[in-house]
């Protein structure tokens, strides 16, 4: 429970409610008019038996959960144990079928700051949790947390203080990426700042790292709620649902704060549950890669609708990176040509709209690749895509045809077949490089252990 002696709490008005909660109530109906709350009619609040939270809430943490029983305790405990206590924790479960619901109920019974909502009909995306959480949030600031991730104990405190001191719209930090299968942490450092190295900036004053290592996920960004609501953005029910929201809010923000500390731990290569790139698509389902293209195109359309001018040089690199991430990770021989065509049309549109003449964020190889894609000569582009083929051993043909549906492959004309081969070779080449790197690391570990054993025997 919260204490009135906290340095962060403000005095209440004569009516007994904080000014912030009065403001929240007055805007709640307006928020629901444009927020995508499809599926919220199936949400039921879990009654923990505890008295409802009293005192002013400064930060609302919004958690989406689905079948994360192995990680949910670590996540929720990291929120409950924050050094900053003036929080509420809004959790929306998307019809989980494992034991995570039981664990969430126990947390709700122990902490009055937790509001738990259970969905009886699965939506398949965290969008409802985030949109519904925003619509009921009491805090001056909001932040989103995935239920398989967790926070440093001072994460909320440091973000809140930075936003308050800079009067900024958004704050975010570096990440620690935790590989669950290898038990390894990797500091993902993005070095965002303005061109004078100030850690308070906006999209117009940002340095090159802001575009080269873009923040395309809403976790963990802390938003001033008033700012977020003013954008009238809503998370859509699709894959990559937070990419367009993240891009557009960063473009709209008058002031952004970056904290060069890894205060948020994002879990990758999970031992339990589903990783994003693992999902097998049914033949009738929409390709994830094509869905990704729709999301980033939506972000660009929103940018134009909101009258945000310029920034095409930086956005071109962001979109280029995302296009080929979607193609590399999620496309297959059935949709690769459609994906390339979509990438070409979209990137051409960005170049023409901004009259982009300088490709300042691209290295030489990327620049050549982009310009080759933009040209109408497919053979030249295919030839460029095959530039790494010499690194592949002689049995490459056997390797590349694993996963290629031969009947589908034969339907394409010869130039396009050549590209499929190139695409598969590149994929297998990257896979082999990754495996070699992992083997070298294992050898180094073994040598180190052997040398330590020798020393200890001495």
Tab-separated table of N, CA and C in Angstrom, residues 66 68 112:
chain	number	residue	atom	x	y	z
A	66	UNK	N	-0.052	-14.210	-21.916
A	66	UNK	CA	-0.674	-15.406	-22.490
A	66	UNK	C	0.285	-16.581	-22.286
A	68	UNK	N	2.355	-17.756	-20.017
A	68	UNK	CA	3.744	-17.547	-19.596
A	68	UNK	C	3.948	-17.986	-18.144
A	112	UNK	N	-2.613	-4.757	-3.461
A	112	UNK	CA	-3.790	-3.983	-3.880
A	112	UNK	C	-3.521	-3.109	-5.092
